[in-house]
C-alpha cells in the first residue's frame, strides 16, 4: 500500500527565499530525477520559518531504493548537505510517515 512522508522543516531567519530557490531549482529536480513523487510543497502563510512537503512511496522497498540513490549520492553528500545547515535548523526537522484514510482523495 502506498504511503506518504510529511517532511516539516524549520527555515532559519532570513533564509526562506534562498531555501525556496534551492529547493525548486536543485533539490526538487534531483529528487524527481531519482523517481521521487512530490505531492506538494508548502510554506507558512505568516511564519517564514515553516516549510513542509510531502512525498509518496508505493512501497518500503521503493522508499529504501530512493533514499539510497539520493542521500548516498556524491552530489548530495559533498555539495548539498553542507549547504542545508546554512538554511535549515536540521535538529528541528520532523519526518512523519502517513497513510490516507478511507475517505481521502490521496489514495
Short mmCIF file of C-alpha atoms in Angstrom, two decimals:
data_model
loop_
_atom_site.label_atom_id
_atom_site.label_comp_id
_atom_site.label_asym_id
_atom_site.label_seq_id
_atom_site.Cartn_x
_atom_site.Cartn_y
_atom_site.Cartn_z
CA UNK A 1 0.00 0.00 0.00
CA UNK A 2 1.23 3.47 -0.85
CA UNK A 3 2.21 5.81 1.93
CA UNK A 4 3.33 9.38 2.25
CA UNK A 5 6.12 11.14 4.03
CA UNK A 6 5.30 14.54 5.53
CA UNK A 7 8.54 16.45 6.00
CA UNK A 8 8.44 19.56 8.20
CA UNK A 9 11.43 21.89 8.26
CA UNK A 10 12.31 24.98 10.27
CA UNK A 11 13.90 27.55 7.97
CA UNK A 12 16.48 29.83 9.58
CA UNK A 13 15.68 33.56 9.85
CA UNK A 14 16.07 35.39 6.54
CA UNK A 15 16.66 32.18 4.57
CA UNK A 16 13.19 31.33 3.15
CA UNK A 17 13.84 32.78 -0.33
CA UNK A 18 17.26 31.10 -0.51
CA UNK A 19 15.70 27.83 0.64
CA UNK A 20 12.86 28.02 -1.90
CA UNK A 21 15.31 28.76 -4.72
CA UNK A 22 17.48 25.82 -3.68
CA UNK A 23 14.51 23.51 -3.28
CA UNK A 24 12.84 24.47 -6.57
CA UNK A 25 15.96 24.68 -8.74
CA UNK A 26 18.19 21.95 -7.31
CA UNK A 27 16.67 19.58 -4.77
CA UNK A 28 13.28 19.01 -6.40
CA UNK A 29 14.69 18.26 -9.89
CA UNK A 30 17.30 15.94 -8.36
CA UNK A 31 14.73 14.04 -6.33
CA UNK A 32 12.26 13.75 -9.21
CA UNK A 33 15.07 12.50 -11.48
CA UNK A 34 15.59 9.75 -8.89
CA UNK A 35 11.95 8.69 -9.05
CA UNK A 36 10.52 10.56 -6.07
CA UNK A 37 6.88 11.62 -6.36
CA UNK A 38 6.46 15.02 -4.72
CA UNK A 39 2.80 15.68 -3.92
CA UNK A 40 3.12 19.21 -2.64
CA UNK A 41 5.32 21.84 -1.05
CA UNK A 42 4.09 24.48 1.37
CA UNK A 43 5.42 27.45 3.30
CA UNK A 44 3.95 29.17 6.31
CA UNK A 45 1.44 31.82 5.39
CA UNK A 46 2.66 34.22 8.07
CA UNK A 47 5.64 32.35 9.57
CA UNK A 48 8.76 32.35 7.40
CA UNK A 49 10.28 29.54 9.42
CA UNK A 50 7.70 26.98 8.25
CA UNK A 51 8.26 24.73 5.22
CA UNK A 52 6.54 21.38 4.62
CA UNK A 53 6.45 18.97 1.74
CA UNK A 54 5.01 15.55 1.01
CA UNK A 55 6.44 12.65 -0.92
CA UNK A 56 4.60 9.48 -1.98
CA UNK A 57 6.08 5.98 -1.96
CA UNK A 58 4.45 2.88 -3.36
CA UNK A 59 6.32 0.54 -1.01
CA UNK A 60 9.00 0.43 1.66
CA UNK A 61 11.36 -1.12 -0.89
CA UNK A 62 10.86 1.83 -3.22
CA UNK A 63 11.50 4.29 -0.37
CA UNK A 64 14.72 2.49 0.59
CA UNK A 65 15.96 2.49 -3.02
CA UNK A 66 15.21 6.19 -3.46
CA UNK A 67 16.78 7.13 -0.13
CA UNK A 68 19.94 5.30 -1.15
CA UNK A 69 20.02 6.90 -4.62
CA UNK A 70 19.54 10.37 -3.15
CA UNK A 71 21.19 10.52 0.23
CA UNK A 72 24.23 8.38 -0.62
CA UNK A 73 24.86 10.28 -3.85
CA UNK A 74 28.19 12.17 -4.04
CA UNK A 75 26.47 15.40 -5.12
CA UNK A 76 24.13 15.24 -2.12
CA UNK A 77 26.90 14.39 0.33
CA UNK A 78 29.52 16.83 -0.92
CA UNK A 79 27.55 19.79 -2.26
CA UNK A 80 24.01 19.84 -0.93
CA UNK A 81 24.36 18.55 2.61
CA UNK A 82 26.88 21.21 3.72
CA UNK A 83 24.64 23.99 2.36
CA UNK A 84 21.49 22.79 4.13
CA UNK A 85 22.79 23.81 7.55
CA UNK A 86 23.03 27.43 6.35
CA UNK A 87 19.30 27.48 5.53
CA UNK A 88 17.63 24.96 7.85
CA UNK A 89 17.59 24.10 11.53
CA UNK A 90 18.20 20.43 10.85
CA UNK A 91 17.69 19.46 14.50
CA UNK A 92 14.09 20.72 14.26
CA UNK A 93 13.27 18.58 11.18
CA UNK A 94 10.27 16.27 11.63
CA UNK A 95 9.56 13.43 9.20
CA UNK A 96 6.26 11.60 9.65
CA UNK A 97 5.02 8.64 7.64
CA UNK A 98 1.31 8.91 6.98
CA UNK A 99 -1.30 6.84 5.11
CA UNK A 100 -4.55 8.03 3.55
CA UNK A 101 -7.79 7.45 5.40
CA UNK A 102 -10.72 5.68 3.75
CA UNK A 103 -12.25 8.93 2.52
CA UNK A 104 -9.01 10.59 1.42
CA UNK A 105 -8.69 11.76 -2.16
CA UNK A 106 -4.96 10.97 -1.99
CA UNK A 107 -5.21 7.18 -2.15
#
